[in-house]
One Martini backbone bead per residue (centre of mass of N, CA, C, O) as a GRO file, in nm:
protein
  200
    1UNK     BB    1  17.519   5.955  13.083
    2UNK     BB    2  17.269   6.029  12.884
    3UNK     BB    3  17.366   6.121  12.626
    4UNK     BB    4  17.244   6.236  12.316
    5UNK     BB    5  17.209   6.235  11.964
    6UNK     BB    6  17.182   6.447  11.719
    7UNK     BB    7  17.022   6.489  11.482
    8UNK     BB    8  17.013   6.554  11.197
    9UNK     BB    9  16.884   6.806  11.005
   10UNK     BB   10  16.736   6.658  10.789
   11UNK     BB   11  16.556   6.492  11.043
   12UNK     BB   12  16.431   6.748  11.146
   13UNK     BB   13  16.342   6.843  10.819
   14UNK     BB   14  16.145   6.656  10.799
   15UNK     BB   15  15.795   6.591  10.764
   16UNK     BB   16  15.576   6.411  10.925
   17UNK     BB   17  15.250   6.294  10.956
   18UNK     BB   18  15.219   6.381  11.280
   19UNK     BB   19  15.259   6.667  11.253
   20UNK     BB   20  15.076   6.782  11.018
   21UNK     BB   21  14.872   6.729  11.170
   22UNK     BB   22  14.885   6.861  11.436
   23UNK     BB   23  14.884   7.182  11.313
   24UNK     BB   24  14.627   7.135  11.144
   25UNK     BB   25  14.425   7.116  11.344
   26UNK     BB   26  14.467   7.359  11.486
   27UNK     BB   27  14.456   7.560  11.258
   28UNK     BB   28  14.159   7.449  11.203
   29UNK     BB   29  14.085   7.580  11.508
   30UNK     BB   30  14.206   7.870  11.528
   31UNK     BB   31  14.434   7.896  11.733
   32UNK     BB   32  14.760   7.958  11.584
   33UNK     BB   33  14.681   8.172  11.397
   34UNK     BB   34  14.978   8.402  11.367
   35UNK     BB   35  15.186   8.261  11.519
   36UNK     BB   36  15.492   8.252  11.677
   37UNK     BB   37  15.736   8.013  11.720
   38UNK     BB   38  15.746   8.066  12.032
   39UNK     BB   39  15.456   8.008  12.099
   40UNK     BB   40  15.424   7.798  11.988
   41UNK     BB   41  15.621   7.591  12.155
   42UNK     BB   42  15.485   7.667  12.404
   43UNK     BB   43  15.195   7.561  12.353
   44UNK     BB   44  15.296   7.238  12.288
   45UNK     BB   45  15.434   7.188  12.561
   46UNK     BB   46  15.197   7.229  12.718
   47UNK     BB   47  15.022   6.990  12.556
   48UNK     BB   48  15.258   6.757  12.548
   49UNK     BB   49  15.416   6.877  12.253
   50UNK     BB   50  15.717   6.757  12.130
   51UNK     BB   51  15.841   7.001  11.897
   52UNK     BB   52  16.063   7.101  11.726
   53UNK     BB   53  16.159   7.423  11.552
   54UNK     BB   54  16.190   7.307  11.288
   55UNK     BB   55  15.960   7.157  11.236
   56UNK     BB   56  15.748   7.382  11.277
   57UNK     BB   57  15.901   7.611  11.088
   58UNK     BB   58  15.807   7.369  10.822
   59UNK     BB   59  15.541   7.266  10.852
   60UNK     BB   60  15.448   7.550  10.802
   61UNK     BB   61  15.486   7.641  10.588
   62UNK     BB   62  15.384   7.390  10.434
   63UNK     BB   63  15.055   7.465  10.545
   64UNK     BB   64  15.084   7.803  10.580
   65UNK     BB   65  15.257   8.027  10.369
   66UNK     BB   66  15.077   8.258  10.427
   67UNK     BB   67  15.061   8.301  10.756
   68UNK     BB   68  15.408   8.367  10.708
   69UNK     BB   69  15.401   8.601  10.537
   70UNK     BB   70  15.196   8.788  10.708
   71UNK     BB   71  15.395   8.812  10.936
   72UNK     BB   72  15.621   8.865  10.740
   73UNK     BB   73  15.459   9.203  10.681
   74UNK     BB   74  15.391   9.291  10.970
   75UNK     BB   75  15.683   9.367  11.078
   76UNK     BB   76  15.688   9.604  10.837
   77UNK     BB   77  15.769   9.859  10.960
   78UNK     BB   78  15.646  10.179  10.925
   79UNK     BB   79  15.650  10.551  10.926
   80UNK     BB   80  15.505  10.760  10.976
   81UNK     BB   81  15.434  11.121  10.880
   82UNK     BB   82  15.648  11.366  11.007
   83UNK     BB   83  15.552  11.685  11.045
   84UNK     BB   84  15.737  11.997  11.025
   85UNK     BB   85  15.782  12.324  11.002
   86UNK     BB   86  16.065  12.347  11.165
   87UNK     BB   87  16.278  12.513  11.369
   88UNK     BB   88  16.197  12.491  11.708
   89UNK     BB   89  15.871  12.365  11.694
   90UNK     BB   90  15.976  12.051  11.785
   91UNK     BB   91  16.035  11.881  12.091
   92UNK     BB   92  16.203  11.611  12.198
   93UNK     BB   93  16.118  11.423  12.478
   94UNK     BB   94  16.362  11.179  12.657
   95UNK     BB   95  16.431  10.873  12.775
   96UNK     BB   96  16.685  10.633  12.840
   97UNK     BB   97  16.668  10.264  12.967
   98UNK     BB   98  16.896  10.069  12.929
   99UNK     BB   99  17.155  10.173  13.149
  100UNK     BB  100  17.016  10.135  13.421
  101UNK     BB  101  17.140   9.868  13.526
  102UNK     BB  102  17.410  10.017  13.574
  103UNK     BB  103  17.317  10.346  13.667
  104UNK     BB  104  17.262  10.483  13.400
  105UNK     BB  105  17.125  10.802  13.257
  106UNK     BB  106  16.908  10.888  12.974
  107UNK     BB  107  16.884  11.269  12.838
  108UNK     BB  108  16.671  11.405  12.612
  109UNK     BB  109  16.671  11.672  12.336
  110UNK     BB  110  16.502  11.721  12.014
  111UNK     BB  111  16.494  11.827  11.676
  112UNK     BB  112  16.236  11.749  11.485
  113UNK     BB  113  16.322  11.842  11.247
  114UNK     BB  114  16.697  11.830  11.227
  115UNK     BB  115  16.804  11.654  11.463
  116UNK     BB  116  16.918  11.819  11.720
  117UNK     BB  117  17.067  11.810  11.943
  118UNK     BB  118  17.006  12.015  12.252
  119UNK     BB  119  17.013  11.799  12.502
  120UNK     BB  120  17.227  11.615  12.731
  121UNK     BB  121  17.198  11.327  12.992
  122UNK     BB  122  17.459  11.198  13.171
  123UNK     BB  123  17.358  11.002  13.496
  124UNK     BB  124  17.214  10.921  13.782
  125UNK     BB  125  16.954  11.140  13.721
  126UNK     BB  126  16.775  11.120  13.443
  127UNK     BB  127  16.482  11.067  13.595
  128UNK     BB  128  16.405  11.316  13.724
  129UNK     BB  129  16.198  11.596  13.804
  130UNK     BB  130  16.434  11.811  13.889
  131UNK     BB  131  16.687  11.739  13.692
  132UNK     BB  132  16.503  11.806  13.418
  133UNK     BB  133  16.435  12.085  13.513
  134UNK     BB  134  16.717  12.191  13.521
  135UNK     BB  135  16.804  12.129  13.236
  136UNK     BB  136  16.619  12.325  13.115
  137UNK     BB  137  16.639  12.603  13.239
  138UNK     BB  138  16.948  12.637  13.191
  139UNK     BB  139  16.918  12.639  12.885
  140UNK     BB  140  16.715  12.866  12.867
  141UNK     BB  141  16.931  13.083  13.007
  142UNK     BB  142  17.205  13.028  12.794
  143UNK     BB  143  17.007  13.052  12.504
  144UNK     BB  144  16.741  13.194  12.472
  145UNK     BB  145  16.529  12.904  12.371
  146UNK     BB  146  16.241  12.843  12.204
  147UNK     BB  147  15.966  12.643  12.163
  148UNK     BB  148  15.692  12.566  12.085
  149UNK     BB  149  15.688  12.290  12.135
  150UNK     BB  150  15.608  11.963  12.295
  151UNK     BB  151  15.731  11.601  12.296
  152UNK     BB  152  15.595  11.336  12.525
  153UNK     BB  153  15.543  11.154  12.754
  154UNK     BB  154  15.399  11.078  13.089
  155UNK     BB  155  15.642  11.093  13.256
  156UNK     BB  156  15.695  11.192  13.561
  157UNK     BB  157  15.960  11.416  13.438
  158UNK     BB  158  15.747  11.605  13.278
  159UNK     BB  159  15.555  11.775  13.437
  160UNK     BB  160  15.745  12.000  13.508
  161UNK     BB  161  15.845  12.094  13.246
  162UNK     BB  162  15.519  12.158  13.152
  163UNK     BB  163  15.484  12.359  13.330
  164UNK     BB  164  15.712  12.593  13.311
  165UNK     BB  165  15.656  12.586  12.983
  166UNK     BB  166  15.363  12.704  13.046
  167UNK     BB  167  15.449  12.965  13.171
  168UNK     BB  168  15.632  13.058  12.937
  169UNK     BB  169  15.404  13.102  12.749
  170UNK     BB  170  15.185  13.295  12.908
  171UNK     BB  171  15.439  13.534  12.842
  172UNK     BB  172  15.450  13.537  12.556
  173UNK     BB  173  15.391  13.800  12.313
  174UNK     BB  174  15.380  13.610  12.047
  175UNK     BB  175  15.149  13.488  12.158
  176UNK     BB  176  14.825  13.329  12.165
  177UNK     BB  177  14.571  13.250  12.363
  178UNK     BB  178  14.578  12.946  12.234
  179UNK     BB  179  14.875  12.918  12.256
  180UNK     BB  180  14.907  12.879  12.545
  181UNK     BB  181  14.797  12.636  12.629
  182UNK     BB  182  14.858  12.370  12.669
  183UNK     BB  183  14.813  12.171  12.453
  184UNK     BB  184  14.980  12.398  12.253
  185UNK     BB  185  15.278  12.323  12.392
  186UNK     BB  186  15.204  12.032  12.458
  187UNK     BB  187  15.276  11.669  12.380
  188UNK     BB  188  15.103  11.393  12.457
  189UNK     BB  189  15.248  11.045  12.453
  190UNK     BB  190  15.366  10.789  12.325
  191UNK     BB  191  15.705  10.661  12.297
  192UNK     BB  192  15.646  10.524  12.037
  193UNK     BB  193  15.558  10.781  11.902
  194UNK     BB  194  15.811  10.970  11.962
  195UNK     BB  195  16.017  10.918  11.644
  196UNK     BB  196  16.269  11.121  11.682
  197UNK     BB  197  16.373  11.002  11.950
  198UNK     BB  198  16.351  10.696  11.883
  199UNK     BB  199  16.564  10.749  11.641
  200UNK     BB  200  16.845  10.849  11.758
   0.00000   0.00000   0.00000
């Protein structure tokens, strides 16, 4: 039938003097240094080396152990100091697409002060910038509160809200010339940094 026995683990995990060489080489090459195990795997398949996944990952250990403990402290992501002056300060706005897959769309608004949802949106249309911009009007008008800033990243759904609310910064009377600018209402980022929406 062609079916062949796993090795047992024990002999999985030998680090015979063929692989030991052949990972010190490449290492020597400055070619693999920094690798996670998957890269790894792959790009010794790719030219023809074939090493299962325990040999590399011990045999790493072993002829390598500075470069395998300094990528697990390179993974142990920190979150920067985000400091808020108050509530109402600056609001997170993001989409979530993880459920979109499904048909699902979730758009949400948190205080970052707080952490307080502001506003949720969960149904199909849910990063559409007229649905978004709907939703915020809405709130605007039911609630008649409003943040300093806002915080979001450059999603085709977020211009129409930072247009809105730069007219709406524009007219409010205790705002200050310089306070009024884009700039100064809207804060545009990258999403992985916009860490209070990110993070909850």
């Amino acid at each position: 039938m062609g079916l062949r026995r796993k090795r047992p683990l024990k002999d999985a995990r030998s680090h015979d003097e063929e692989i030991i060489r052949i990972i010190t080489e490449h290492l020597d090459q400055g070619v693999i240094g920094g690798w996670g195990l998957t890269h790894l795997y792959a790009y010794f398949r790719r030219n023809g080396v074939f090493i299962s996944r325990n040999d590399i990952m011990y045999t790493l250990r072993l002829v390598d152990p500075e470069g395998v403990s300094g990528r697990y402290q390179k993974k142990q992501h920190r979150r920067k100091k985000f400091l808020v002056a108050g509530p109402n300060a600056i609001w997170s706005v993001d989409a979530h697409c993880k459920l979109e897959i499904i048909g699902i769309q979730i758009y949400a608004v948190i205080d970052a002060y707080s952490r307080k949802v502001i506003w949720i949106y969960v149904g199909g249309s849910g990063r559409t910038a007229v649905s978004v911009l709907k939703q915020f009007l809405m709130y605007m008008k039911e609630h008649k509160i409003m943040p300093e800033r806002f915080r979001s990243d450059r999603g085709v759904e977020t211009n129409l809200i930072a247009d809105a609310f730069h007219q709406l910064c524009e007219v409010q009377e205790d705002r200050s010339e310089e306070d009024r600018a884009i700039e100064k209402c809207w804060m545009f980022g990258k999403s992985t940094a916009n860490q209070r929406i990110e993070s909850w």
